[in-house]
CSV table of C-alpha atoms and ligand atoms in Angstrom, one decimal:
chain,number,residue,atom,x,y,z
D,27,UNK,CA,-5.1,-92.5,-1.7
D,28,UNK,CA,-5.6,-96.2,-1.2
D,29,UNK,CA,-8.9,-97.5,-2.6
D,30,UNK,CA,-11.6,-98.1,0.0
D,31,UNK,CA,-12.6,-101.8,0.1
D,32,UNK,CA,-16.3,-102.3,0.8
D,33,UNK,CA,-17.5,-105.1,3.2
D,34,UNK,CA,-20.1,-107.9,3.2
D,35,UNK,CA,-22.0,-108.7,6.4
D,36,UNK,CA,-21.8,-112.4,7.3
D,37,UNK,CA,-24.7,-114.4,8.8
D,38,UNK,CA,-23.6,-113.5,12.3
D,39,UNK,CA,-23.3,-109.8,11.7
D,40,UNK,CA,-19.5,-109.7,11.3
D,41,UNK,CA,-18.3,-107.7,8.4
D,42,UNK,CA,-15.6,-109.1,6.0
D,43,UNK,CA,-13.7,-107.0,3.4
D,44,UNK,CA,-14.9,-108.0,-0.1
D,45,UNK,CA,-11.3,-108.1,-1.2
D,46,UNK,CA,-8.4,-109.4,0.9
D,47,UNK,CA,-4.9,-110.6,0.4
D,48,UNK,CA,-3.8,-114.3,0.1
D,49,UNK,CA,-0.4,-115.5,1.1
D,50,UNK,CA,-0.4,-119.1,-0.2
D,51,UNK,CA,3.2,-120.1,-1.4
D,52,UNK,CA,4.8,-117.0,0.1
D,53,UNK,CA,7.8,-118.2,2.1
D,54,UNK,CA,7.6,-117.2,5.8
D,55,UNK,CA,10.7,-115.0,5.5
D,56,UNK,CA,9.2,-113.0,2.6
D,57,UNK,CA,5.7,-112.8,4.2
D,58,UNK,CA,6.2,-109.9,6.5
D,59,UNK,CA,7.4,-107.4,3.8
D,60,UNK,CA,4.8,-108.7,1.4
D,61,UNK,CA,2.0,-108.3,3.9
D,62,UNK,CA,3.3,-104.9,4.8
D,63,UNK,CA,3.1,-103.9,1.2
D,64,UNK,CA,-0.5,-105.1,1.0
D,65,UNK,CA,-1.4,-103.2,4.2
D,66,UNK,CA,0.2,-100.0,2.8
D,67,UNK,CA,-1.8,-100.5,-0.5
D,68,UNK,CA,-5.0,-100.6,1.6
D,69,UNK,CA,-5.8,-104.3,2.1
D,70,UNK,CA,-7.1,-105.1,5.6
D,71,UNK,CA,-8.1,-108.7,5.1
D,72,UNK,CA,-5.3,-111.3,5.2
D,73,UNK,CA,-5.8,-115.0,4.3
D,74,UNK,CA,-3.3,-117.5,5.6
D,75,UNK,CA,-3.4,-121.1,6.8
D,76,UNK,CA,-1.4,-123.3,9.2
D,77,UNK,CA,-0.1,-125.3,6.3
D,78,UNK,CA,1.3,-122.3,4.5
D,79,UNK,CA,3.9,-122.1,7.2
D,80,UNK,CA,3.8,-118.3,7.2
D,81,UNK,CA,1.4,-117.4,10.1
D,82,UNK,CA,4.5,-116.0,12.0
D,83,UNK,CA,5.4,-113.7,9.1
D,84,UNK,CA,1.8,-112.5,8.9
D,85,UNK,CA,1.8,-111.8,12.6
D,86,UNK,CA,5.1,-109.8,12.3
D,87,UNK,CA,3.6,-107.6,9.6
D,88,UNK,CA,0.4,-107.0,11.5
D,89,UNK,CA,2.2,-106.2,14.8
D,90,UNK,CA,4.5,-103.7,13.2
D,91,UNK,CA,1.8,-102.1,11.0
D,92,UNK,CA,0.4,-99.7,13.6
D,93,UNK,CA,-3.1,-100.5,12.3
D,94,UNK,CA,-5.7,-101.1,15.0
D,95,UNK,CA,-6.6,-104.7,15.5
D,96,UNK,CA,-10.3,-104.1,14.9
D,97,UNK,CA,-9.6,-102.7,11.5
D,98,UNK,CA,-7.9,-105.9,10.4
D,99,UNK,CA,-9.6,-109.1,9.3
D,100,UNK,CA,-7.4,-112.1,9.7
D,101,UNK,CA,-8.3,-115.6,8.4
D,102,UNK,CA,-6.4,-118.8,9.1
D,103,UNK,CA,-7.3,-122.4,8.5
D,104,UNK,CA,-7.2,-125.8,10.3
D,105,UNK,CA,-5.0,-128.3,8.5
D,106,UNK,CA,-6.2,-131.7,7.6
D,107,UNK,CA,-3.9,-133.6,9.9
D,108,UNK,CA,-5.3,-131.6,12.9
D,109,UNK,CA,-8.9,-132.5,12.4
D,110,UNK,CA,-10.8,-134.0,15.4
D,111,UNK,CA,-12.1,-132.2,18.5
D,112,UNK,CA,-9.0,-132.1,20.7
D,113,UNK,CA,-6.6,-131.8,17.8
D,114,UNK,CA,-8.5,-128.8,16.5
D,115,UNK,CA,-8.3,-127.0,19.9
D,116,UNK,CA,-4.5,-127.6,19.9
D,117,UNK,CA,-4.0,-126.5,16.3
D,118,UNK,CA,-6.0,-123.3,16.9
D,119,UNK,CA,-3.9,-122.4,19.9
D,120,UNK,CA,-0.7,-123.0,17.8
D,121,UNK,CA,-2.0,-120.8,15.0
D,122,UNK,CA,-3.0,-118.0,17.3
D,123,UNK,CA,0.4,-118.1,19.0
D,124,UNK,CA,2.2,-117.8,15.6
D,125,UNK,CA,0.0,-115.0,14.5
D,126,UNK,CA,0.6,-113.2,17.9
D,127,UNK,CA,-3.2,-112.5,18.1
D,128,UNK,CA,-5.9,-113.0,20.8
D,129,UNK,CA,-8.5,-113.9,18.3
D,130,UNK,CA,-9.0,-114.5,14.6
D,131,UNK,CA,-11.7,-113.0,12.5
D,132,UNK,CA,-12.4,-116.1,10.5
D,133,UNK,CA,-11.3,-119.7,11.1
D,134,UNK,CA,-11.9,-122.3,8.4
D,135,UNK,CA,-11.7,-126.0,8.1
D,136,UNK,CA,-9.3,-126.1,5.2
D,137,UNK,CA,-10.6,-129.3,3.4
D,138,UNK,CA,-13.5,-131.7,4.3
D,139,UNK,CA,-11.3,-134.8,3.8
D,140,UNK,CA,-14.4,-136.9,3.6
D,141,UNK,CA,-12.5,-140.2,3.7
D,142,UNK,CA,-11.4,-139.3,7.3
D,143,UNK,CA,-14.9,-138.0,8.2
D,144,UNK,CA,-13.7,-135.8,11.1
D,145,UNK,CA,-15.1,-132.4,10.0
D,146,UNK,CA,-18.1,-132.7,12.3
D,147,UNK,CA,-16.0,-133.2,15.4
D,148,UNK,CA,-13.6,-130.4,14.2
D,149,UNK,CA,-16.7,-128.1,13.9
D,150,UNK,CA,-17.7,-128.8,17.5
D,151,UNK,CA,-14.4,-127.6,18.6
D,152,UNK,CA,-14.8,-124.5,16.4
D,153,UNK,CA,-18.2,-123.9,17.9
D,154,UNK,CA,-16.6,-123.9,21.4
D,155,UNK,CA,-13.8,-121.5,20.2
D,156,UNK,CA,-16.5,-119.2,18.7
D,157,UNK,CA,-18.5,-119.3,22.0
D,158,UNK,CA,-15.3,-118.4,23.9
D,159,UNK,CA,-14.8,-115.3,21.7
D,160,UNK,CA,-11.6,-116.5,20.1
D,161,UNK,CA,-13.1,-116.8,16.6
D,162,UNK,CA,-15.3,-114.0,15.3
D,163,UNK,CA,-16.7,-116.0,12.4
D,164,UNK,CA,-16.5,-119.8,11.7
D,165,UNK,CA,-16.4,-121.2,8.2
D,166,UNK,CA,-15.3,-124.0,5.9
D,167,UNK,CA,-13.3,-124.3,2.8
D,168,UNK,CA,-13.5,-126.7,-0.2
D,169,UNK,CA,-16.9,-128.1,1.1
D,170,UNK,CA,-19.0,-129.6,-1.6
D,171,UNK,CA,-22.8,-129.6,-1.3
D,172,UNK,CA,-22.9,-133.1,0.3
D,173,UNK,CA,-20.3,-132.0,3.0
D,174,UNK,CA,-22.3,-128.9,3.8
D,175,UNK,CA,-25.6,-130.9,4.1
D,176,UNK,CA,-23.9,-133.5,6.3
D,177,UNK,CA,-22.4,-130.8,8.6
D,178,UNK,CA,-25.7,-129.0,8.9
D,179,UNK,CA,-27.4,-132.2,10.1
D,180,UNK,CA,-25.3,-132.0,13.3
D,181,UNK,CA,-25.0,-128.3,14.1
D,182,UNK,CA,-27.0,-125.2,14.4
D,183,UNK,CA,-23.9,-123.0,13.6
D,184,UNK,CA,-24.2,-122.4,9.9
D,185,UNK,CA,-20.7,-121.7,8.4
D,186,UNK,CA,-20.4,-118.0,7.7
D,187,UNK,CA,-18.2,-118.6,4.6
D,188,UNK,CA,-17.2,-121.4,2.2
D,189,UNK,CA,-13.9,-120.6,0.6
D,190,UNK,CA,-13.7,-122.5,-2.7
D,191,UNK,CA,-11.7,-122.6,-5.9
D,192,UNK,CA,-13.6,-120.1,-8.2
D,193,UNK,CA,-12.5,-118.1,-11.2
D,194,UNK,CA,-13.8,-117.6,-14.8
D,195,UNK,CA,-12.7,-121.2,-15.7
D,196,UNK,CA,-14.5,-122.8,-12.8
D,197,UNK,CA,-17.6,-120.7,-11.9
D,198,UNK,CA,-19.2,-123.0,-9.3
D,199,UNK,CA,-22.8,-122.2,-10.1
D,200,UNK,CA,-24.3,-125.0,-8.0
D,201,UNK,CA,-22.3,-124.1,-4.9
D,202,UNK,CA,-23.0,-120.4,-5.2
D,203,UNK,CA,-26.7,-121.0,-5.5
D,204,UNK,CA,-26.6,-123.3,-2.4
D,205,UNK,CA,-24.7,-120.8,-0.5
D,206,UNK,CA,-27.3,-118.1,-1.3
D,207,UNK,CA,-30.0,-120.4,-0.1
D,208,UNK,CA,-28.2,-121.2,3.2
D,209,UNK,CA,-26.9,-117.6,3.9
D,210,UNK,CA,-23.2,-118.6,3.4
D,211,UNK,CA,-20.8,-116.1,1.8
D,212,UNK,CA,-18.8,-117.5,-1.2
D,213,UNK,CA,-15.1,-116.7,-0.9
D,214,UNK,CA,-13.1,-117.4,-4.1
D,215,UNK,CA,-9.6,-118.9,-3.8
D,216,UNK,CA,-7.2,-118.7,-6.8
D,217,UNK,CA,-9.6,-115.9,-8.0
D,218,UNK,CA,-7.2,-115.3,-10.9
D,219,UNK,CA,-6.8,-119.1,-11.6
D,220,UNK,CA,-3.1,-118.3,-10.7
D,221,UNK,CA,-2.9,-116.4,-13.9
D,222,UNK,CA,-4.2,-119.2,-16.2
D,223,UNK,CA,-7.2,-117.3,-17.5
D,224,UNK,CA,-5.7,-113.8,-17.9
D,225,UNK,CA,-4.9,-114.1,-21.6
D,226,UNK,CA,-8.4,-115.0,-22.6
D,227,UNK,CA,-9.4,-112.8,-25.6
D,228,UNK,CA,-12.8,-112.1,-24.0
D,229,UNK,CA,-11.0,-110.7,-20.9
D,230,UNK,CA,-8.3,-108.7,-22.7
D,231,UNK,CA,-11.0,-107.1,-24.9
D,232,UNK,CA,-13.0,-106.0,-21.8
D,233,UNK,CA,-9.9,-104.9,-20.1
D,234,UNK,CA,-8.9,-102.7,-23.0
D,235,UNK,CA,-12.3,-101.0,-23.1
D,236,UNK,CA,-12.1,-100.0,-19.4
D,237,UNK,CA,-8.4,-99.1,-19.4
D,238,UNK,CA,-7.8,-101.9,-16.8
D,239,UNK,CA,-5.9,-105.2,-16.8
D,240,UNK,CA,-7.4,-108.6,-17.3
D,241,UNK,CA,-6.7,-109.4,-13.6
D,242,UNK,CA,-8.7,-106.3,-12.6
D,243,UNK,CA,-11.6,-107.3,-14.8
D,244,UNK,CA,-11.7,-110.8,-13.3
D,245,UNK,CA,-11.6,-109.4,-9.7
D,246,UNK,CA,-14.4,-106.9,-10.7
D,247,UNK,CA,-16.4,-109.8,-12.1
D,248,UNK,CA,-16.1,-111.6,-8.7
D,249,UNK,CA,-17.2,-108.6,-6.8
D,250,UNK,CA,-20.2,-108.1,-9.0
D,251,UNK,CA,-21.2,-111.7,-8.5
D,252,UNK,CA,-21.1,-111.1,-4.7
D,253,UNK,CA,-17.9,-113.2,-4.1
D,254,UNK,CA,-15.3,-112.2,-1.5
D,255,UNK,CA,-11.9,-112.4,-3.2
D,256,UNK,CA,-8.3,-112.9,-1.9
D,257,UNK,CA,-5.9,-112.5,-4.8
D,258,UNK,CA,-2.2,-113.2,-4.0
D,259,UNK,CA,0.9,-111.5,-5.4
D,260,UNK,CA,4.4,-110.9,-4.2
D,261,UNK,CA,4.8,-108.2,-6.9
D,262,UNK,CA,4.3,-104.6,-5.5
D,263,UNK,CA,2.8,-103.3,-8.7
D,264,UNK,CA,0.3,-106.2,-8.8
D,265,UNK,CA,-0.6,-105.8,-5.1
D,266,UNK,CA,-1.7,-102.3,-5.9
D,267,UNK,CA,-3.3,-103.2,-9.2
D,268,UNK,CA,-5.4,-105.9,-7.6
D,269,UNK,CA,-7.1,-103.6,-5.1
D,270,UNK,CA,-7.7,-100.9,-7.6
D,271,UNK,CA,-11.1,-102.4,-8.8
D,272,UNK,CA,-13.6,-100.2,-7.0
D,273,UNK,CA,-13.8,-97.4,-9.6
D,274,UNK,CA,-15.4,-99.1,-12.6
D,275,UNK,CA,-18.2,-101.6,-13.4
D,276,UNK,CA,-18.8,-104.3,-15.9
D,277,UNK,CA,-22.0,-104.2,-18.0
D,278,UNK,CA,-24.5,-107.1,-18.4
D,279,UNK,CA,-22.9,-108.1,-21.7
D,280,UNK,CA,-19.5,-108.1,-20.3
D,281,UNK,CA,-20.6,-110.3,-17.3
D,282,UNK,CA,-22.3,-112.6,-19.9
D,283,UNK,CA,-19.1,-112.8,-21.9
D,284,UNK,CA,-17.1,-113.9,-18.8
D,285,UNK,CA,-19.9,-116.3,-17.8
D,286,UNK,CA,-19.2,-118.1,-21.1
D,287,UNK,CA,-15.6,-118.9,-20.1
D,288,UNK,CA,-16.7,-121.5,-17.5
D,289,UNK,CA,-15.1,-124.8,-18.5
D,290,UNK,CA,-14.6,-126.9,-15.4
D,291,UNK,CA,-11.0,-125.8,-15.0
D,292,UNK,CA,-9.9,-127.1,-11.6
D,293,UNK,CA,-6.3,-126.0,-10.9
D,294,UNK,CA,-6.3,-127.4,-7.3
D,295,UNK,CA,-7.2,-130.8,-5.7
D,296,UNK,CA,-10.7,-132.3,-6.0
D,297,UNK,CA,-12.4,-131.8,-2.5
D,298,UNK,CA,-14.2,-135.1,-2.9
D,299,UNK,CA,-11.1,-137.2,-3.1
D,300,UNK,CA,-8.4,-135.2,-1.2
D,301,UNK,CA,-7.9,-137.0,2.1
J,7,LIG,P1,-4.3,-116.3,-7.5
J,7,LIG,O1,-5.5,-116.6,-8.4
J,7,LIG,O2,-4.5,-115.2,-6.5
J,7,LIG,O3,-3.1,-116.0,-8.4
J,7,LIG,C1,-1.8,-115.7,-7.9
J,7,LIG,C2,-0.8,-115.8,-9.0
J,7,LIG,O4,-1.2,-114.9,-10.0
J,7,LIG,C3,0.6,-115.5,-8.6
J,7,LIG,O5,1.4,-116.3,-9.5
J,7,LIG,C4,0.8,-114.1,-9.0
J,7,LIG,O6,2.1,-113.8,-9.3
J,7,LIG,C5,-0.1,-113.9,-10.2
J,7,LIG,N1,-0.8,-112.6,-10.2
J,7,LIG,C6,-1.3,-111.9,-9.2
J,7,LIG,N2,-1.8,-110.7,-9.5
J,7,LIG,C7,-1.6,-110.6,-10.9
J,7,LIG,C8,-1.9,-109.6,-11.8
J,7,LIG,N3,-2.5,-108.5,-11.5
J,7,LIG,N4,-1.5,-109.9,-13.1
J,7,LIG,C9,-0.9,-111.0,-13.5
J,7,LIG,N5,-0.6,-112.0,-12.6
J,7,LIG,C10,-1.0,-111.8,-11.3
J,7,LIG,O7,-3.9,-117.7,-6.8
J,7,LIG,P2,-3.7,-118.3,-5.3
J,7,LIG,O8,-3.7,-119.7,-5.5
J,7,LIG,O9,-2.6,-117.7,-4.6
J,7,LIG,O10,-5.0,-117.9,-4.6
J,7,LIG,C11,-5.2,-116.7,-3.8
J,7,LIG,C12,-5.3,-117.1,-2.3
J,7,LIG,O11,-6.4,-118.0,-2.1
J,7,LIG,C13,-4.1,-117.8,-1.8
J,7,LIG,O12,-3.0,-117.0,-1.6
J,7,LIG,C14,-4.6,-118.4,-0.5
J,7,LIG,O13,-4.7,-117.4,0.5
J,7,LIG,C15,-6.0,-118.8,-0.9
J,7,LIG,N6,-6.1,-120.2,-1.3
J,7,LIG,C16,-6.9,-121.1,-0.6
J,7,LIG,C17,-7.0,-122.4,-0.9
J,7,LIG,C18,-7.8,-123.3,0.0
J,7,LIG,O14,-7.8,-124.5,-0.2
J,7,LIG,N7,-8.6,-122.8,0.8
J,7,LIG,C19,-6.2,-123.0,-2.0
J,7,LIG,C20,-5.4,-122.0,-2.7
J,7,LIG,C21,-5.4,-120.7,-2.4
J,7,LIG,P3,3.2,-113.0,-8.4
J,7,LIG,O15,2.9,-113.4,-6.9
J,7,LIG,O16,4.5,-113.5,-8.9
J,7,LIG,O17,2.9,-111.5,-8.6
């Protein structure tokens, strides 16, 4: 039987699966079979983005899955070039058409791109789309504290989620604490650091003790911190492995051993300078 993924309630009452499936770098043609494998393994959250070029593949898999729409949780993201009020409305329509959906569960501003300074206008468009019922929950991605504070000066709609790079090598303590203060859920992208941390002796030792893999230990660590995670894999065995993390728990000493692996390891762009 597929593992049951528990949910977290967002600041507007919407529930998000604590573990979903990411499709960054999955070619569109391979996306439908990959997402189908994830749905069969029990995933119900799917994380895509306009810039991944595979929203159509995601839509194909969802449509042919036979799973009721309300059981799915679909996230997509506004690309940087489409920021601004009108451009956001247009980009959202295009994403929805590719996905073949009437609404998305979560829509994120992909990057703040502070040099362009359009995220507040983009957010106003997202507020409208939310009010129109086309977005169930609105959020941001890669927002640093300064970007969140600046956004909140001009809106009463607090982002439900901030999706950020987060893994044992980059633990984002400051942002996690700010999110907790503001009622924003932390969603971890590259939760496995794209594999870069999996050979850490501290992780392999914990994995051996529990009869699990390093990847499963890392995902379990995220869940115990309260993060939502969206691991990506195109490998069927790993797709199943990554969701099989709800039947064990890490102890305080194990959580502390993983906390000690934080070393400012950014594998993706720096949100302060990506424009
Ligand atoms: P992940 O940390 O999820 O790692 C994916 C990589 O790890 C792949 O190379 C995969 O290989 C490998 N892998 C997966 N599972 C295992 C396992 N059990 N054991 C060993 N290796 C494994 O990286 P991503 O960058 O893909 O991040 C996850 C998702 O986050 C993305 O797909 C995307 O949805 C989102 N994201 C969002 C960003 C943003 O700016 N908002 C930026 C980057 C990602 P293989 O596929 O070959 O099995």
